[in-house]
Short mmCIF file of C-alpha atoms and ligand atoms in Angstrom, two decimals:
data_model
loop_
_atom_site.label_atom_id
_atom_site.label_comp_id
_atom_site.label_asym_id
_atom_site.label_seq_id
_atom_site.Cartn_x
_atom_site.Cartn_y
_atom_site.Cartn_z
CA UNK A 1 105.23 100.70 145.31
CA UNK A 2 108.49 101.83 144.10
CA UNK A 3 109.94 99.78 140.69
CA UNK A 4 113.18 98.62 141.15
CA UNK A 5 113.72 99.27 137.22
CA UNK A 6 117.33 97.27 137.26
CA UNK A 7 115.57 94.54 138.53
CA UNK A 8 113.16 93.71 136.64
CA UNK A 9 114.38 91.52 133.85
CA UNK A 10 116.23 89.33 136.14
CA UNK A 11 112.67 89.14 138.16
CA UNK A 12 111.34 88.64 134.81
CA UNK A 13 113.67 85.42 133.67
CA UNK A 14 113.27 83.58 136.72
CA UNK A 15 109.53 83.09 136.03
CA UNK A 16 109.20 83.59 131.94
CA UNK A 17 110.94 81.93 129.38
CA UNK A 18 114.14 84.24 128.39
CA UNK A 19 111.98 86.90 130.27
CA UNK A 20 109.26 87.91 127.73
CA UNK A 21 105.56 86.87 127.13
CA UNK A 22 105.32 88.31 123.73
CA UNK A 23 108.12 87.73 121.15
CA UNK A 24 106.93 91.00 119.35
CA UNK A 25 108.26 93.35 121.64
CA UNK A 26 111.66 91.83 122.64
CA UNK A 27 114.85 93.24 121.76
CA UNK A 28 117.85 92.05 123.25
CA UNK A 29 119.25 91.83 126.04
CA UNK A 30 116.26 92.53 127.24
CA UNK A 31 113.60 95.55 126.25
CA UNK A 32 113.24 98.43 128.74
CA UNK A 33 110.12 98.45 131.49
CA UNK A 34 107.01 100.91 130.42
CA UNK A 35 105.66 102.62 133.38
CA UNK A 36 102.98 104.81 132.13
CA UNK A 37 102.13 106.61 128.98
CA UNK A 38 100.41 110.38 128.37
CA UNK A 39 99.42 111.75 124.85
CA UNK A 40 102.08 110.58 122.66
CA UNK A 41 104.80 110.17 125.56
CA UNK A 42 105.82 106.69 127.08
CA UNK A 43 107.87 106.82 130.27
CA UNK A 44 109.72 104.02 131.25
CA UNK A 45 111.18 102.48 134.41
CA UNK A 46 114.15 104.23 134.67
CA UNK A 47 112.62 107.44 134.11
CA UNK A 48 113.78 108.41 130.15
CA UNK A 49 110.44 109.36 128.15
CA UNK A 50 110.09 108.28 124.92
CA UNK A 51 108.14 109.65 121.54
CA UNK A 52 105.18 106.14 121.44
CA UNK A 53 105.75 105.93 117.51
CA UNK A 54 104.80 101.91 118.48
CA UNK A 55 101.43 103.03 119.45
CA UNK A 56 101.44 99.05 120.82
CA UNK A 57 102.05 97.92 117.18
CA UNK A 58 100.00 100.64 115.80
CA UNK A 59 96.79 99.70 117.84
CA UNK A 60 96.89 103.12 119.98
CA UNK A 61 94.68 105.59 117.80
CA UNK A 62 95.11 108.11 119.89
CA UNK A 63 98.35 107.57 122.07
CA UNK A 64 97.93 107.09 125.66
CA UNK A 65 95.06 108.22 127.67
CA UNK A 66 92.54 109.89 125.89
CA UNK A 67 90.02 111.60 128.31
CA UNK A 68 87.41 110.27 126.38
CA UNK A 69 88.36 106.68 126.09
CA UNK A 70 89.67 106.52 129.67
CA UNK A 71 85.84 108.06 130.38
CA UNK A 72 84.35 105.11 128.96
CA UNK A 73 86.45 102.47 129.79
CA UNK A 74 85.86 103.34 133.29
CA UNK A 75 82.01 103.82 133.39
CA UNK A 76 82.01 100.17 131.06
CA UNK A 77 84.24 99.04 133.98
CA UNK A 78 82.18 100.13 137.57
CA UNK A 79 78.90 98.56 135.98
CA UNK A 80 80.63 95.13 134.82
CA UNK A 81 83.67 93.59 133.22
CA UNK A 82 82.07 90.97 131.24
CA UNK A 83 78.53 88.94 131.11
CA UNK A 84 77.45 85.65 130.05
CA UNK A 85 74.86 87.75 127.83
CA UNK A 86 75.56 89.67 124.96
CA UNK A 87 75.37 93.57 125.54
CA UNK A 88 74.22 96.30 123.63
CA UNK A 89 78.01 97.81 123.12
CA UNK A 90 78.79 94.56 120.24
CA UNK A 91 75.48 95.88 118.29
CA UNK A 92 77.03 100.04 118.28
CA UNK A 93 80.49 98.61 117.55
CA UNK A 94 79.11 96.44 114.80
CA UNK A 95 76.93 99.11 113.45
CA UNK A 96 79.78 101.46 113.10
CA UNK A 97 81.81 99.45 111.37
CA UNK A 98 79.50 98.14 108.89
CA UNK A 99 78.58 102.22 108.24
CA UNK A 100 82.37 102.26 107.88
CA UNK A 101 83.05 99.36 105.29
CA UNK A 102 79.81 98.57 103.83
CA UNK A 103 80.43 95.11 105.17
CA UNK A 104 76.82 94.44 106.60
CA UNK A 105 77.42 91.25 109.51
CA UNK A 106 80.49 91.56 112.21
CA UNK A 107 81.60 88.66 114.92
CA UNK A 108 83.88 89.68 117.51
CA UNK A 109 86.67 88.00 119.42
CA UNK A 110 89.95 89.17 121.45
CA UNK A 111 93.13 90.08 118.68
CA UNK A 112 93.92 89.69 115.13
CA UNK A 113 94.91 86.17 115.66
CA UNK A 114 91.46 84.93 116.20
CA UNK A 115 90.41 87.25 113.39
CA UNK A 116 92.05 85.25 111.03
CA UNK A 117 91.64 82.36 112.70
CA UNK A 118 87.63 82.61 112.57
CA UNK A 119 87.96 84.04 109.06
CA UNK A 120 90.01 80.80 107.82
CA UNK A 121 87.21 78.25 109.68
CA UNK A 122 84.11 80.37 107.96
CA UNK A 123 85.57 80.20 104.39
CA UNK A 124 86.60 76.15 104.69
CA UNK A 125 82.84 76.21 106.16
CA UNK A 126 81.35 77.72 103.25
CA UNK A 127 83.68 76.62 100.64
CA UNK A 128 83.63 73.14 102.17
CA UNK A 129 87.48 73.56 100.95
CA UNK A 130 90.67 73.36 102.74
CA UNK A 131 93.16 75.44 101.46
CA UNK A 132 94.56 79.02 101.58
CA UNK A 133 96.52 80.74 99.39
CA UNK A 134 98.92 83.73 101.08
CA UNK A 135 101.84 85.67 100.61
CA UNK A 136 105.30 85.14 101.56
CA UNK A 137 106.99 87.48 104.71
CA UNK A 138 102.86 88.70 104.98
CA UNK A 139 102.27 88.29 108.71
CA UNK A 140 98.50 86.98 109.85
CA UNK A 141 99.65 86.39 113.37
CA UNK A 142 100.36 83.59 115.72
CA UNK A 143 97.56 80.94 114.39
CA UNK A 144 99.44 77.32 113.12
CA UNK A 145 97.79 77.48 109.72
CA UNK A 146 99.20 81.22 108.98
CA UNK A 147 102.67 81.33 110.43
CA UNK A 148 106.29 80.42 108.13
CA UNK A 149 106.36 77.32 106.56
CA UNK A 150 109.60 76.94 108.33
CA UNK A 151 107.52 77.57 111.75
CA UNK A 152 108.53 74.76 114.49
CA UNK A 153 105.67 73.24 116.45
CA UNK A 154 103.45 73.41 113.32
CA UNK A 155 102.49 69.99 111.84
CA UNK A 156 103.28 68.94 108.08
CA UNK A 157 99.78 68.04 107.98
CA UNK A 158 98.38 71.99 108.57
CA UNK A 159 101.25 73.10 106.42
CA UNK A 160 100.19 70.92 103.75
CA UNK A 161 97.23 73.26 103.39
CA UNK A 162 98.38 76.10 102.56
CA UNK A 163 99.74 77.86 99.38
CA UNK A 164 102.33 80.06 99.75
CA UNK A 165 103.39 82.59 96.95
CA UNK A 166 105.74 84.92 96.61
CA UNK A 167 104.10 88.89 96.71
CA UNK A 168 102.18 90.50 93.91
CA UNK A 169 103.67 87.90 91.40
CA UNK A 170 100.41 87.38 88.80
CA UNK A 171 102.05 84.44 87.16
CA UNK A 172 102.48 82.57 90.11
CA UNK A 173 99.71 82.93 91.51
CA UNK A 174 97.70 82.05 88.23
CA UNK A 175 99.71 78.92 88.40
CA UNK A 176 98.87 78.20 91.78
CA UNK A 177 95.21 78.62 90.98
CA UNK A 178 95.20 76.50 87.47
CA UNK A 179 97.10 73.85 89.94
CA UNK A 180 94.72 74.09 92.75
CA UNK A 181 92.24 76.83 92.33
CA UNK A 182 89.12 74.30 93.01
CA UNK A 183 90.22 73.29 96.03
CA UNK A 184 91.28 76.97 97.28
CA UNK A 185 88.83 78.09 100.32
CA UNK A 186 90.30 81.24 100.71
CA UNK A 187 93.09 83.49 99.42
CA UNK A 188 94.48 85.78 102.41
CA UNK A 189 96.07 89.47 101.73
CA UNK A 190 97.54 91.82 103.25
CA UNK A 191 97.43 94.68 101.09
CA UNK A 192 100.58 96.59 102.78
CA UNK A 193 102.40 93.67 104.38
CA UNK A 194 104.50 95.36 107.23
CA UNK A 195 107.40 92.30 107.44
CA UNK A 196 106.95 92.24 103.54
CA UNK A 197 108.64 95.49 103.92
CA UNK A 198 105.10 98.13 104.31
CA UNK A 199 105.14 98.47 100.62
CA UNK A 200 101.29 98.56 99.17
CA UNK A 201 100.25 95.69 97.11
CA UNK A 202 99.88 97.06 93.25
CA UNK A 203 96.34 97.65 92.66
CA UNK A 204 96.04 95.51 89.22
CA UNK A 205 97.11 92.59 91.19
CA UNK A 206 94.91 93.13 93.95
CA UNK A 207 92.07 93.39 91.33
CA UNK A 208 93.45 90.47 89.52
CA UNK A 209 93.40 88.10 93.14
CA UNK A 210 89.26 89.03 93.30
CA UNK A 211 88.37 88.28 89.06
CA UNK A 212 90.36 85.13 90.05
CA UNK A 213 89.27 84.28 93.10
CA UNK A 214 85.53 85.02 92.24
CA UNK A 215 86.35 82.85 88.96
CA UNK A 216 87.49 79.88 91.03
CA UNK A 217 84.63 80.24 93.84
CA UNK A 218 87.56 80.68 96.54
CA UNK A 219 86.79 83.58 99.03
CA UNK A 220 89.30 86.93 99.31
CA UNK A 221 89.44 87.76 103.07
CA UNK A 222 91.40 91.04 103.34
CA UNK A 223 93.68 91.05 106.71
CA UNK A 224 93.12 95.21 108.17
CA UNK A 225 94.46 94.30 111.09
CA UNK A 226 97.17 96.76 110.95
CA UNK A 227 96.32 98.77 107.75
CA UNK A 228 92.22 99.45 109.22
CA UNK A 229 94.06 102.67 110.21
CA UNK A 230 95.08 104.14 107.01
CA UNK A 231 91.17 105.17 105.91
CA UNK A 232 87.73 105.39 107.32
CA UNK A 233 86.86 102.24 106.04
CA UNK A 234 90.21 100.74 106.09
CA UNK A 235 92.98 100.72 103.26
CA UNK A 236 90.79 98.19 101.11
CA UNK A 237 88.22 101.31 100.52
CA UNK A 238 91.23 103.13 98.76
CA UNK A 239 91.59 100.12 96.56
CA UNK A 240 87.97 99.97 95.79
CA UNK A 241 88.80 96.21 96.33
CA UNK A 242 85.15 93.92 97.61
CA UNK A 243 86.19 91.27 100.11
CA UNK A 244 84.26 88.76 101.08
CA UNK A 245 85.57 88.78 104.69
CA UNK A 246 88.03 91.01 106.59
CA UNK A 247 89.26 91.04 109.89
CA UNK A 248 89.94 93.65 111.76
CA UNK A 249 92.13 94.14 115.57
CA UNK A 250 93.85 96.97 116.73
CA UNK A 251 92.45 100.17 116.24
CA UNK A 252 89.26 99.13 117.15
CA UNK A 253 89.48 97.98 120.52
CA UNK A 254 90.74 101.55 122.04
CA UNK A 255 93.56 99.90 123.45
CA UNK A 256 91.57 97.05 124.78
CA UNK A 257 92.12 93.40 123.24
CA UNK A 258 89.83 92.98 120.45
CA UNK A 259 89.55 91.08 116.96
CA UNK A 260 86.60 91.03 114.25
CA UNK A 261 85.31 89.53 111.67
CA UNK A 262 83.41 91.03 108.84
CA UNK A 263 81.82 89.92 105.52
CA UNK A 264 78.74 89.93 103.48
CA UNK A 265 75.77 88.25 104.94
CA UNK A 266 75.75 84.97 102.44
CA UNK A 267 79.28 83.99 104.02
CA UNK A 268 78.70 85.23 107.52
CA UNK A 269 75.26 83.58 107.84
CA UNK A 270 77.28 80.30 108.80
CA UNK A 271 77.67 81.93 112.11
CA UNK A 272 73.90 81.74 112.26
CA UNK A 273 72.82 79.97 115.48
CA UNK A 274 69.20 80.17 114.15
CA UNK A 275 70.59 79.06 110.40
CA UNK A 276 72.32 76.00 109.55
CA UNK A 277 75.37 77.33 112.73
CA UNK A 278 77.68 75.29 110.81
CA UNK A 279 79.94 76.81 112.55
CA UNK A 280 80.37 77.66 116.20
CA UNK A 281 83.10 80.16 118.08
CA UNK A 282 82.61 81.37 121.62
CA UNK A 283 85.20 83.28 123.41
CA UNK A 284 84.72 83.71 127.19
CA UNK A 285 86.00 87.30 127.08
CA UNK A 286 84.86 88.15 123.36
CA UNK A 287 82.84 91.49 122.58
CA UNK A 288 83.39 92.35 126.41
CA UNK A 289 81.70 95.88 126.45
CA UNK A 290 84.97 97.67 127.89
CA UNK A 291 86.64 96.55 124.48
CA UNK A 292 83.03 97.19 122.71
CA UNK A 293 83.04 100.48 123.96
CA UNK A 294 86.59 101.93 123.87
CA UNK A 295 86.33 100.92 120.67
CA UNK A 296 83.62 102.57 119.34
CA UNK A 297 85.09 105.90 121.19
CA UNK A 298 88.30 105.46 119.45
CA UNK A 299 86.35 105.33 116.10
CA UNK A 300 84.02 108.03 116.58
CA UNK A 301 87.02 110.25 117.48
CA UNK A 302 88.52 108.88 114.03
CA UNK A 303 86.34 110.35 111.41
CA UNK A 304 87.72 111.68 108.04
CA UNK A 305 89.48 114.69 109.30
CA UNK A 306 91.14 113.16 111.78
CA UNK A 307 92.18 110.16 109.25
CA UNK A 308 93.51 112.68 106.85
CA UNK A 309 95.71 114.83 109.27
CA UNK A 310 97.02 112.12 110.15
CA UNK A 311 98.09 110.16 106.60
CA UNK A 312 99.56 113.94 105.88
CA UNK A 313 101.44 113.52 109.13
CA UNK A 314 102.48 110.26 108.13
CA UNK A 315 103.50 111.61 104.29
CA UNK A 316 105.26 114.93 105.89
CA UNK A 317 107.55 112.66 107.97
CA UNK A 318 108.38 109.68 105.14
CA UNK A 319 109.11 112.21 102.76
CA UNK A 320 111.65 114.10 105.18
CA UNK A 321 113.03 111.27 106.17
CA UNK A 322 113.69 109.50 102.63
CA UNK A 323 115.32 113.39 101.90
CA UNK A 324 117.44 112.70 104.16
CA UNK A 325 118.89 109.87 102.58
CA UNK A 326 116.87 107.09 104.94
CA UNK A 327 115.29 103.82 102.93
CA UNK A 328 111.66 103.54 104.04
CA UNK A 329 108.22 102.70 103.21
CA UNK A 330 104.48 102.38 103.79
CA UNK A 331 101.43 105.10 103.33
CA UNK A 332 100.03 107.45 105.88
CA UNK A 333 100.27 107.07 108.95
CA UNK A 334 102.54 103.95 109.14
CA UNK A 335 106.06 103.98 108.41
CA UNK A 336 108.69 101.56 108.31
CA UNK A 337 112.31 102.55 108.34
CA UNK A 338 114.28 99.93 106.16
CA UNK A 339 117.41 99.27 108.08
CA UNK A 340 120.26 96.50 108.10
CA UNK A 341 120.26 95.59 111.49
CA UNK A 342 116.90 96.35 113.22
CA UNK A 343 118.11 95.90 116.91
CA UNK A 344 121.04 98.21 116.34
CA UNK A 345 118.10 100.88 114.77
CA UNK A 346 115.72 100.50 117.72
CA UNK A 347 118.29 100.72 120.43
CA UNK A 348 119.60 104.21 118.94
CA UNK A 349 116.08 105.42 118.41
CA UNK A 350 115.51 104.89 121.94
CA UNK A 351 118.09 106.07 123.05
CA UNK A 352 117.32 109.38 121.10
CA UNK A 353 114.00 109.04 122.73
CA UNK A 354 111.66 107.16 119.80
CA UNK A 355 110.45 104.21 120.80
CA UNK A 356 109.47 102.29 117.13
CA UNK A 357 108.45 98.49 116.72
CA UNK A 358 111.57 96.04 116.88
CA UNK A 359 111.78 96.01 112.94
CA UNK A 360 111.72 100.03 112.61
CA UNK A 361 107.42 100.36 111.96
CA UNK A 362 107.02 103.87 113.32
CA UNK A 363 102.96 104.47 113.40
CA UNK A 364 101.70 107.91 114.39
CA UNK A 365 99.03 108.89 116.84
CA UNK A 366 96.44 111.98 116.80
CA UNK A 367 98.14 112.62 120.16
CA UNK A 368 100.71 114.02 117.74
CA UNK A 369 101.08 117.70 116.49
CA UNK A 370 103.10 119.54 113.80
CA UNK A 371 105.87 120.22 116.19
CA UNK A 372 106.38 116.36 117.71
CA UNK A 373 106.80 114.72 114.16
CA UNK A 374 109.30 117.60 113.02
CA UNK A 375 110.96 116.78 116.51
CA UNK A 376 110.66 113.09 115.75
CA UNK A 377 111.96 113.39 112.42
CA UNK A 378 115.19 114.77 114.01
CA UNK A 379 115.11 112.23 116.44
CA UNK A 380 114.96 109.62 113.61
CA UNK A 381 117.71 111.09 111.47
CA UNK A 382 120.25 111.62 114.64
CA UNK A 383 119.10 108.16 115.41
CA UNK A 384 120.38 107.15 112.34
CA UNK A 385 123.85 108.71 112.23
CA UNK A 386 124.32 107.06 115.46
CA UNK A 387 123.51 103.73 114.40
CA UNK A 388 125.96 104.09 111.09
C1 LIG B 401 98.10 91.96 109.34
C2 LIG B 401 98.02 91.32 110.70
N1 LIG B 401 97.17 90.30 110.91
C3 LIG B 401 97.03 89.72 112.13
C4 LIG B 401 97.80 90.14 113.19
C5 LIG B 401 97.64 89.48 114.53
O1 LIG B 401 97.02 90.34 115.44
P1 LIG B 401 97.19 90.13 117.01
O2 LIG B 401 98.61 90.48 117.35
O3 LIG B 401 96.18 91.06 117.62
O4 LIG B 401 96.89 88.70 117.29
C6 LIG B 401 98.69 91.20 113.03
C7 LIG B 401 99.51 91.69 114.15
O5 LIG B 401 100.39 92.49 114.04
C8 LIG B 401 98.82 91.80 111.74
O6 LIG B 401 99.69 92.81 111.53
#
């Protein structure tokens, strides 16, 4: 079937709210139609092919159809979507990730949002506390008790039960604990916030949060969602940092939907159906073995090496671009281009054929060689000029 690419937003309004299902990727008027994606190439509806330094929000490891993933995803797929039985693909996934982190139980579900979500219920569960300390601008997804104060829809009463402090600010969040610390289930960080501007959390405070939090009996669960990427075992490894819990999305579904929760067996025994199963989570669709799977491919074709070239990748092109006179941020292989007025910024790097998340986070793919990030980083920098 041909796509009538001129078409589609106004087929698109008539039957979803301003004509988008997912307020991430919009960009007004309206964001351009992907068709299909190769490598590191997106090409959209009206035929213009684009560099994929979104990597859907940094999920996409690899870029678009890796032969291996598209291999397993397919054989997953002829023998069976999903069972009401557990399959052998959540015990490899789990397995490589604990080899990963040296985080020893795992729980899966469908995207970062549950993640958190599940993370939040197991520490009030443990804790038998209710509230959470986190950081201002750090974004935990969609979930009522994680999103802006200011969020509409979300009642005073789940507001109310959270602690929100400014980033990386010791005294305050000292404060906040002498104020409240006993009643503190959890205290949630990001340790490279992307809408906090991708800056890493200092280290000393990170260290600080744990003496603290291990002080007050509150639990640190480390959101990877995004920054999983940046090492073997995730960015925390770097820090050295222990967590109690993490949760994990993204990467590790192979671009399938996925979410996870890991901690250390004390906290993540509440999960227990044989043990106390003080708490309960089902998930019609979680650990489904094509996300199980694709997963583990995507990881196994992430080892060391491939985590390095691509952090130097990452390095090579923040360091050209920040010669060049451009503001940005982050570490590796995430990068987020500071600008004034984002929409302007993503329009001209489309246009110039780099297609970047709608507040300028450019994440890199393995898809990538030497030659398309040099090319990119001209892309950027014309992108740029145009947009001043
Ligand atoms: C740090 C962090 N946590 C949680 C989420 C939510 O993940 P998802 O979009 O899969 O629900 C995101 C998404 O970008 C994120 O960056």
């Amino acid at each position: 079937m041909r796509i009538a690419p001129d078409e589609l937003p106004e087929r698109a309004r008539a039957v979803l709210p301003g004509g988008n299902t997912r307020s991430t990727v919009f960009v007004p008027p309206h964001p351009p139609y992907a068709v299909a994606g190769e490598g590191c190439v997106v090409t959209d509806a009206q035929g213009h092919r684009v560099y994929d330094c979104n990597n859907n929000y940094t999920s996409l490891l690899h870029g678009h159809a890796r032969r291996e993933i598209v291999e397993v995803a397919t054989e997953t797929l002829a023998r069976g979507s999903a069972f009401g039985l557990p399959t052998e693909s959540e015990i490899e996934l789990a397995e490589l990730l604990r080899d990963r982190t040296g985080l020893t139980r795992w729980r899966f579900c469908n995207s970062g949002t549950e993640a958190v979500m599940m993370a939040v219920r197991v520490a009030r569960a443990v804790t038998e506390r209710s509230r959470i300390i986190r950081f201002e601008a750090s974004y935990h997804g969609t979930y009522d008790g994680v999103v802006a104060a200011s969020a509409t829809g979300v009642p005073g009463a789940v507001e109310e039960q959270s602690v929100i402090l400014p980033q990386a600010d010791g005294a305050a969040f000292d404060a906040a604990m002498r104020q409240h610390g006993h009643e503190v289930a959890a205290v949630l960080i990001d340790l490279m916030p992307n809408r906090a501007g991708l800056r890493p959390v200092p280290r000393d405070f990170v260290d600080h949060v744990r003496a603290r939090t291990r002080e007050y009996g509150s639990l640190l669960v480390v959101d990877e969602v995004i920054t999983f990427r940046l090492g073997v075992g995730g960015l925390r490894q770097r820090y050295g940092v222990a967590a109690d819990l993490t949760t994990l999305g993204k990467v590790i579904g192979g671009g399938f939907p996925v979410g996870a929760v890991g901690g250390s067996v004390d906290v993540m025994k509440a999960f227990d159906p044989l043990g106390d199963g003080v708490v309960s989570w089902g998930g019609t669709f979680s650990a489904n073995p094509v996300s199980m799977r694709a997963g583990a491919t995507a990881l196994r074709l992430y080892g060391k090496s491939e985590v390095d070239r691509l952090n130097a990748l990452g390095d090579r092109l923040r360091q050209e671009l920040a010669d060049s006179g451009l503001p940005v941020s982050g570490f590796g292989s995430l990068i987020r281009l500071l600008v004034d007025d984002p929409t302007v910024t993503w329009w001209a790097l489309y246009r110039e054929g780099v297609l970047a998340g709608t507040n300028g986070l450019l994440a890199l793919s393995t898809a990538m060689t030497d030659d398309d990030v040099t090319e990119i980083g001209t892309r950027v920098r014309a992108a740029a000029r145009a947009s001043t």
